[in-house]
Amino acid sequence: MNPAHIKYVVAAHGHDDHFGGAQYLADTYGARVMMHKADWDLIAAERPEHAPKRDLEISDGQKLTLGDTTIVFHHTPGHTPGTVSPIFPVRWKGRRHTAILWGGTNPPATTEAKRTNLTSVREAAVTMRRAGVDVELNNHGGADYGLTRIEQLRAGATKNPFIIGPARTQRFMKVMETMLRGRILQDQ
Ligand SMILES: [Zn+2]
Ligand SMILES: [Zn+2]
């Protein structure tokens, strides 16, 4: 891939491991940086090192079309107030599939934010079922064996390990729901 072709950098949330290179890509290749308003506000308040300059805002349900591919951004707050999880079409061996990239994985610190996260997980599961999501991706590849699965693909896997089907993407959300409920109970 030629990095000069990058038009948009989507920061799924405002933590430095997800925007660290964004300003470099903007400066070097003229890419526009996108983030939810709440997380532009978050990084403005926290003033982290290497934060990108405030640019495009993402709102819930917003679409971004690139060629014949349309990405839909879903606001899934909790991990941060402005976490977004895009749903988008993907192709494997000529077949179309629908992927979600879950935008924020680790449970947040406060009970209130955990409850917000729980609501986001439950609502996203419904959205995913409606959209026919059958591919699960995570922005922390260590959290869902994503890195292992990439290695399986590199090694020539004939069955794509990211295409897990609608039932198992729902199960993935159920695991996050159960984890969050447990963490909320631990807070009491
Ligand atoms: Zn984070
Ligand atoms: Zn992270």
PDB file of C-alpha atoms and ligand atoms in Angstrom:
ATOM      1  CA  MET A   1       0.000   0.000   0.000  1.00  0.00           C
ATOM      2  CA  ASN A   2       1.247   3.472  -0.897  1.00  0.00           C
ATOM      3  CA  PRO A   3       0.808   5.719   2.161  1.00  0.00           C
ATOM      4  CA  ALA A   4       0.383   8.727  -0.151  1.00  0.00           C
ATOM      5  CA  HIS A   5      -3.054   7.296  -0.962  1.00  0.00           C
ATOM      6  CA  ILE A   6      -4.249   7.626   2.636  1.00  0.00           C
ATOM      7  CA  LYS A   7      -7.058  10.202   2.673  1.00  0.00           C
ATOM      8  CA  TYR A   8      -8.433   9.751   6.171  1.00  0.00           C
ATOM      9  CA  VAL A   9      -7.012   8.577   9.460  1.00  0.00           C
ATOM     10  CA  VAL A  10      -9.792   7.407  11.739  1.00  0.00           C
ATOM     11  CA  ALA A  11      -8.890   7.471  15.412  1.00  0.00           C
ATOM     12  CA  ALA A  12     -11.485   5.153  16.941  1.00  0.00           C
ATOM     13  CA  HIS A  13     -10.814   6.780  20.301  1.00  0.00           C
ATOM     14  CA  GLY A  14      -8.660   9.449  21.897  1.00  0.00           C
ATOM     15  CA  HIS A  15      -5.902   7.413  23.554  1.00  0.00           C
ATOM     16  CA  ASP A  16      -2.349   7.834  22.355  1.00  0.00           C
ATOM     17  CA  ASP A  17      -1.913   4.224  21.193  1.00  0.00           C
ATOM     18  CA  HIS A  18      -4.685   4.976  18.657  1.00  0.00           C
ATOM     19  CA  PHE A  19      -3.708   8.436  17.428  1.00  0.00           C
ATOM     20  CA  GLY A  20       0.060   8.464  17.943  1.00  0.00           C
ATOM     21  CA  GLY A  21       0.962   8.538  14.257  1.00  0.00           C
ATOM     22  CA  ALA A  22      -2.037  10.520  13.039  1.00  0.00           C
ATOM     23  CA  GLN A  23      -0.383  13.942  12.831  1.00  0.00           C
ATOM     24  CA  TYR A  24       2.620  12.412  11.072  1.00  0.00           C
ATOM     25  CA  LEU A  25       0.298  10.966   8.409  1.00  0.00           C
ATOM     26  CA  ALA A  26      -1.520  14.303   8.148  1.00  0.00           C
ATOM     27  CA  ASP A  27       1.718  16.273   7.785  1.00  0.00           C
ATOM     28  CA  THR A  28       3.437  13.838   5.457  1.00  0.00           C
ATOM     29  CA  TYR A  29       0.589  12.714   3.214  1.00  0.00           C
ATOM     30  CA  GLY A  30      -2.117  15.336   3.694  1.00  0.00           C
ATOM     31  CA  ALA A  31      -4.482  12.846   5.341  1.00  0.00           C
ATOM     32  CA  ARG A  32      -7.444  14.235   7.285  1.00  0.00           C
ATOM     33  CA  VAL A  33      -7.763  13.030  10.879  1.00  0.00           C
ATOM     34  CA  MET A  34     -11.207  11.933  12.084  1.00  0.00           C
ATOM     35  CA  MET A  35     -12.337  11.465  15.662  1.00  0.00           C
ATOM     36  CA  HIS A  36     -15.577  11.780  17.617  1.00  0.00           C
ATOM     37  CA  LYS A  37     -16.161  15.260  19.050  1.00  0.00           C
ATOM     38  CA  ALA A  38     -16.122  13.951  22.627  1.00  0.00           C
ATOM     39  CA  ASP A  39     -12.606  12.566  22.144  1.00  0.00           C
ATOM     40  CA  TRP A  40     -11.308  15.696  20.383  1.00  0.00           C
ATOM     41  CA  ASP A  41     -12.493  17.388  23.590  1.00  0.00           C
ATOM     42  CA  LEU A  42     -10.838  14.654  25.674  1.00  0.00           C
ATOM     43  CA  ILE A  43      -7.420  15.106  24.074  1.00  0.00           C
ATOM     44  CA  ALA A  44      -7.781  18.898  24.189  1.00  0.00           C
ATOM     45  CA  ALA A  45      -8.320  18.593  27.957  1.00  0.00           C
ATOM     46  CA  GLU A  46      -5.591  16.013  28.542  1.00  0.00           C
ATOM     47  CA  ARG A  47      -3.098  17.595  26.092  1.00  0.00           C
ATOM     48  CA  PRO A  48      -1.265  14.341  25.389  1.00  0.00           C
ATOM     49  CA  GLU A  49       2.034  14.335  23.574  1.00  0.00           C
ATOM     50  CA  HIS A  50       1.810  13.868  19.772  1.00  0.00           C
ATOM     51  CA  ALA A  51      -1.939  14.583  19.753  1.00  0.00           C
ATOM     52  CA  PRO A  52      -3.191  15.451  16.270  1.00  0.00           C
ATOM     53  CA  LYS A  53      -4.503  18.941  15.533  1.00  0.00           C
ATOM     54  CA  ARG A  54      -8.279  19.080  15.759  1.00  0.00           C
ATOM     55  CA  ASP A  55      -9.717  18.188  12.357  1.00  0.00           C
ATOM     56  CA  LEU A  56     -12.849  16.271  11.254  1.00  0.00           C
ATOM     57  CA  GLU A  57     -15.561  15.208  13.674  1.00  0.00           C
ATOM     58  CA  ILE A  58     -17.303  11.843  13.566  1.00  0.00           C
ATOM     59  CA  SER A  59     -20.953  11.647  14.593  1.00  0.00           C
ATOM     60  CA  ASP A  60     -23.089   8.588  15.322  1.00  0.00           C
ATOM     61  CA  GLY A  61     -24.336   6.954  12.133  1.00  0.00           C
ATOM     62  CA  GLN A  62     -22.055   9.046   9.920  1.00  0.00           C
ATOM     63  CA  LYS A  63     -20.947   7.411   6.676  1.00  0.00           C
ATOM     64  CA  LEU A  64     -17.646   7.665   4.853  1.00  0.00           C
ATOM     65  CA  THR A  65     -17.553   6.433   1.262  1.00  0.00           C
ATOM     66  CA  LEU A  66     -14.231   5.553  -0.354  1.00  0.00           C
ATOM     67  CA  GLY A  67     -14.583   4.212  -3.883  1.00  0.00           C
ATOM     68  CA  ASP A  68     -17.352   1.614  -3.707  1.00  0.00           C
ATOM     69  CA  THR A  69     -16.923   1.018   0.030  1.00  0.00           C
ATOM     70  CA  THR A  70     -19.073   2.775   2.609  1.00  0.00           C
ATOM     71  CA  ILE A  71     -18.050   2.729   6.258  1.00  0.00           C
ATOM     72  CA  VAL A  72     -20.662   3.510   8.917  1.00  0.00           C
ATOM     73  CA  PHE A  73     -19.420   4.907  12.214  1.00  0.00           C
ATOM     74  CA  HIS A  74     -21.273   3.931  15.364  1.00  0.00           C
ATOM     75  CA  HIS A  75     -20.728   5.867  18.572  1.00  0.00           C
ATOM     76  CA  THR A  76     -19.956   3.251  21.246  1.00  0.00           C
ATOM     77  CA  PRO A  77     -18.924   5.294  24.297  1.00  0.00           C
ATOM     78  CA  GLY A  78     -17.545   3.767  27.459  1.00  0.00           C
ATOM     79  CA  HIS A  79     -13.870   3.032  26.938  1.00  0.00           C
ATOM     80  CA  THR A  80     -13.741   6.790  26.257  1.00  0.00           C
ATOM     81  CA  PRO A  81     -16.650   9.211  25.788  1.00  0.00           C
ATOM     82  CA  GLY A  82     -16.006   9.374  22.040  1.00  0.00           C
ATOM     83  CA  THR A  83     -15.179   5.788  21.122  1.00  0.00           C
ATOM     84  CA  VAL A  84     -16.497   4.839  17.677  1.00  0.00           C
ATOM     85  CA  SER A  85     -16.831   1.382  16.129  1.00  0.00           C
ATOM     86  CA  PRO A  86     -17.029   1.303  12.330  1.00  0.00           C
ATOM     87  CA  ILE A  87     -19.022  -1.307  10.397  1.00  0.00           C
ATOM     88  CA  PHE A  88     -17.936  -1.852   6.803  1.00  0.00           C
ATOM     89  CA  PRO A  89     -18.095  -4.333   3.927  1.00  0.00           C
ATOM     90  CA  VAL A  90     -15.101  -6.580   3.286  1.00  0.00           C
ATOM     91  CA  ARG A  91     -14.336  -9.220   0.646  1.00  0.00           C
ATOM     92  CA  TRP A  92     -12.708 -12.625   0.866  1.00  0.00           C
ATOM     93  CA  LYS A  93     -12.269 -14.848  -2.179  1.00  0.00           C
ATOM     94  CA  GLY A  94     -14.874 -12.835  -4.091  1.00  0.00           C
ATOM     95  CA  ARG A  95     -17.494 -13.064  -1.352  1.00  0.00           C
ATOM     96  CA  ARG A  96     -18.830 -10.093   0.539  1.00  0.00           C
ATOM     97  CA  HIS A  97     -18.817 -10.014   4.303  1.00  0.00           C
ATOM     98  CA  THR A  98     -19.539  -7.351   6.899  1.00  0.00           C
ATOM     99  CA  ALA A  99     -17.005  -6.426   9.549  1.00  0.00           C
ATOM    100  CA  ILE A 100     -17.026  -4.470  12.772  1.00  0.00           C
ATOM    101  CA  LEU A 101     -13.917  -2.965  14.259  1.00  0.00           C
ATOM    102  CA  TRP A 102     -14.629  -2.659  17.966  1.00  0.00           C
ATOM    103  CA  GLY A 103     -13.197   0.740  18.897  1.00  0.00           C
ATOM    104  CA  GLY A 104     -12.342   0.405  22.590  1.00  0.00           C
ATOM    105  CA  THR A 105     -11.742  -2.791  24.501  1.00  0.00           C
ATOM    106  CA  ASN A 106     -10.519  -2.419  28.085  1.00  0.00           C
ATOM    107  CA  PRO A 107     -13.170  -1.590  30.720  1.00  0.00           C
ATOM    108  CA  PRO A 108     -12.949   2.040  31.850  1.00  0.00           C
ATOM    109  CA  ALA A 109     -12.118   3.003  35.441  1.00  0.00           C
ATOM    110  CA  THR A 110     -15.361   4.427  36.791  1.00  0.00           C
ATOM    111  CA  THR A 111     -18.527   2.416  37.386  1.00  0.00           C
ATOM    112  CA  GLU A 112     -20.525   5.043  35.490  1.00  0.00           C
ATOM    113  CA  ALA A 113     -18.308   4.673  32.406  1.00  0.00           C
ATOM    114  CA  LYS A 114     -18.522   0.866  32.701  1.00  0.00           C
ATOM    115  CA  ARG A 115     -22.327   1.148  32.646  1.00  0.00           C
ATOM    116  CA  THR A 116     -22.080   3.367  29.550  1.00  0.00           C
ATOM    117  CA  ASN A 117     -19.790   0.786  27.976  1.00  0.00           C
ATOM    118  CA  LEU A 118     -22.247  -1.998  28.823  1.00  0.00           C
ATOM    119  CA  THR A 119     -25.078  -0.093  27.119  1.00  0.00           C
ATOM    120  CA  SER A 120     -22.880   0.438  24.044  1.00  0.00           C
ATOM    121  CA  VAL A 121     -22.031  -3.278  23.858  1.00  0.00           C
ATOM    122  CA  ARG A 122     -25.698  -4.287  24.081  1.00  0.00           C
ATOM    123  CA  GLU A 123     -26.830  -1.715  21.511  1.00  0.00           C
ATOM    124  CA  ALA A 124     -23.979  -2.548  19.154  1.00  0.00           C
ATOM    125  CA  ALA A 125     -24.914  -6.238  19.273  1.00  0.00           C
ATOM    126  CA  VAL A 126     -28.380  -5.317  17.949  1.00  0.00           C
ATOM    127  CA  THR A 127     -26.886  -3.065  15.250  1.00  0.00           C
ATOM    128  CA  MET A 128     -24.483  -5.846  14.259  1.00  0.00           C
ATOM    129  CA  ARG A 129     -27.283  -8.407  13.970  1.00  0.00           C
ATOM    130  CA  ARG A 130     -29.257  -6.043  11.717  1.00  0.00           C
ATOM    131  CA  ALA A 131     -26.190  -5.287   9.591  1.00  0.00           C
ATOM    132  CA  GLY A 132     -25.328  -8.995   9.277  1.00  0.00           C
ATOM    133  CA  VAL A 133     -21.868  -8.572  10.811  1.00  0.00           C
ATOM    134  CA  ASP A 134     -19.942 -11.827  10.407  1.00  0.00           C
ATOM    135  CA  VAL A 135     -16.369 -10.560  10.825  1.00  0.00           C
ATOM    136  CA  GLU A 136     -14.942  -9.390  14.141  1.00  0.00           C
ATOM    137  CA  LEU A 137     -11.914  -7.114  14.332  1.00  0.00           C
ATOM    138  CA  ASN A 138     -10.473  -5.416  17.372  1.00  0.00           C
ATOM    139  CA  ASN A 139      -8.196  -2.410  17.687  1.00  0.00           C
ATOM    140  CA  HIS A 140      -6.137  -4.344  20.235  1.00  0.00           C
ATOM    141  CA  GLY A 141      -5.076  -7.379  18.238  1.00  0.00           C
ATOM    142  CA  GLY A 142      -3.911  -9.127  21.385  1.00  0.00           C
ATOM    143  CA  ALA A 143      -7.397  -9.025  22.932  1.00  0.00           C
ATOM    144  CA  ASP A 144      -9.141 -11.284  20.427  1.00  0.00           C
ATOM    145  CA  TYR A 145      -6.252 -13.368  19.038  1.00  0.00           C
ATOM    146  CA  GLY A 146      -6.242 -10.934  16.107  1.00  0.00           C
ATOM    147  CA  LEU A 147      -2.468 -11.037  15.761  1.00  0.00           C
ATOM    148  CA  THR A 148      -2.508 -14.840  15.849  1.00  0.00           C
ATOM    149  CA  ARG A 149      -5.199 -14.847  13.180  1.00  0.00           C
ATOM    150  CA  ILE A 150      -3.171 -12.475  10.985  1.00  0.00           C
ATOM    151  CA  GLU A 151      -0.260 -14.904  11.254  1.00  0.00           C
ATOM    152  CA  GLN A 152      -2.588 -17.756  10.229  1.00  0.00           C
ATOM    153  CA  LEU A 153      -3.572 -15.741   7.139  1.00  0.00           C
ATOM    154  CA  ARG A 154       0.086 -14.976   6.338  1.00  0.00           C
ATOM    155  CA  ALA A 155       0.833 -18.682   6.632  1.00  0.00           C
ATOM    156  CA  GLY A 156      -1.765 -19.310   3.912  1.00  0.00           C
ATOM    157  CA  ALA A 157      -4.873 -20.302   5.865  1.00  0.00           C
ATOM    158  CA  THR A 158      -7.530 -21.369   3.365  1.00  0.00           C
ATOM    159  CA  LYS A 159     -10.326 -20.490   5.771  1.00  0.00           C
ATOM    160  CA  ASN A 160     -10.241 -16.862   6.903  1.00  0.00           C
ATOM    161  CA  PRO A 161     -10.070 -16.921  10.727  1.00  0.00           C
ATOM    162  CA  PHE A 162     -11.667 -13.462  10.964  1.00  0.00           C
ATOM    163  CA  ILE A 163     -14.874 -14.642   9.257  1.00  0.00           C
ATOM    164  CA  ILE A 164     -16.561 -16.184  12.276  1.00  0.00           C
ATOM    165  CA  GLY A 165     -20.214 -15.838  11.280  1.00  0.00           C
ATOM    166  CA  PRO A 166     -23.057 -13.800  12.805  1.00  0.00           C
ATOM    167  CA  ALA A 167     -23.602 -16.126  15.797  1.00  0.00           C
ATOM    168  CA  ARG A 168     -19.995 -15.954  16.947  1.00  0.00           C
ATOM    169  CA  THR A 169     -19.771 -12.182  16.496  1.00  0.00           C
ATOM    170  CA  GLN A 170     -22.805 -12.018  18.800  1.00  0.00           C
ATOM    171  CA  ARG A 171     -21.017 -14.324  21.227  1.00  0.00           C
ATOM    172  CA  PHE A 172     -18.008 -12.002  21.168  1.00  0.00           C
ATOM    173  CA  MET A 173     -20.284  -9.152  22.290  1.00  0.00           C
ATOM    174  CA  LYS A 174     -21.833 -11.413  24.927  1.00  0.00           C
ATOM    175  CA  VAL A 175     -18.365 -12.103  26.354  1.00  0.00           C
ATOM    176  CA  MET A 176     -17.730  -8.363  26.626  1.00  0.00           C
ATOM    177  CA  GLU A 177     -21.145  -7.880  28.225  1.00  0.00           C
ATOM    178  CA  THR A 178     -20.426 -10.590  30.820  1.00  0.00           C
ATOM    179  CA  MET A 179     -16.984  -9.134  31.528  1.00  0.00           C
ATOM    180  CA  LEU A 180     -18.426  -5.652  32.069  1.00  0.00           C
ATOM    181  CA  ARG A 181     -21.200  -6.929  34.340  1.00  0.00           C
ATOM    182  CA  GLY A 182     -18.547  -8.699  36.440  1.00  0.00           C
ATOM    183  CA  ARG A 183     -16.394  -5.579  36.661  1.00  0.00           C
ATOM    184  CA  ILE A 184     -19.404  -3.473  37.671  1.00  0.00           C
ATOM    185  CA  LEU A 185     -20.202  -5.978  40.460  1.00  0.00           C
ATOM    186  CA  GLN A 186     -16.576  -5.868  41.622  1.00  0.00           C
ATOM    187  CA  ASP A 187     -16.914  -2.093  41.999  1.00  0.00           C
ATOM    188  CA  GLN A 188     -19.788  -2.407  44.491  1.00  0.00           C
TER     189      GLN A 188
HETATM  190 ZN    ZN B   1      -7.834   3.228  24.876  1.00  0.00          ZN
HETATM  191 ZN    ZN B   2      -5.616   1.102  23.104  1.00  0.00          ZN
END
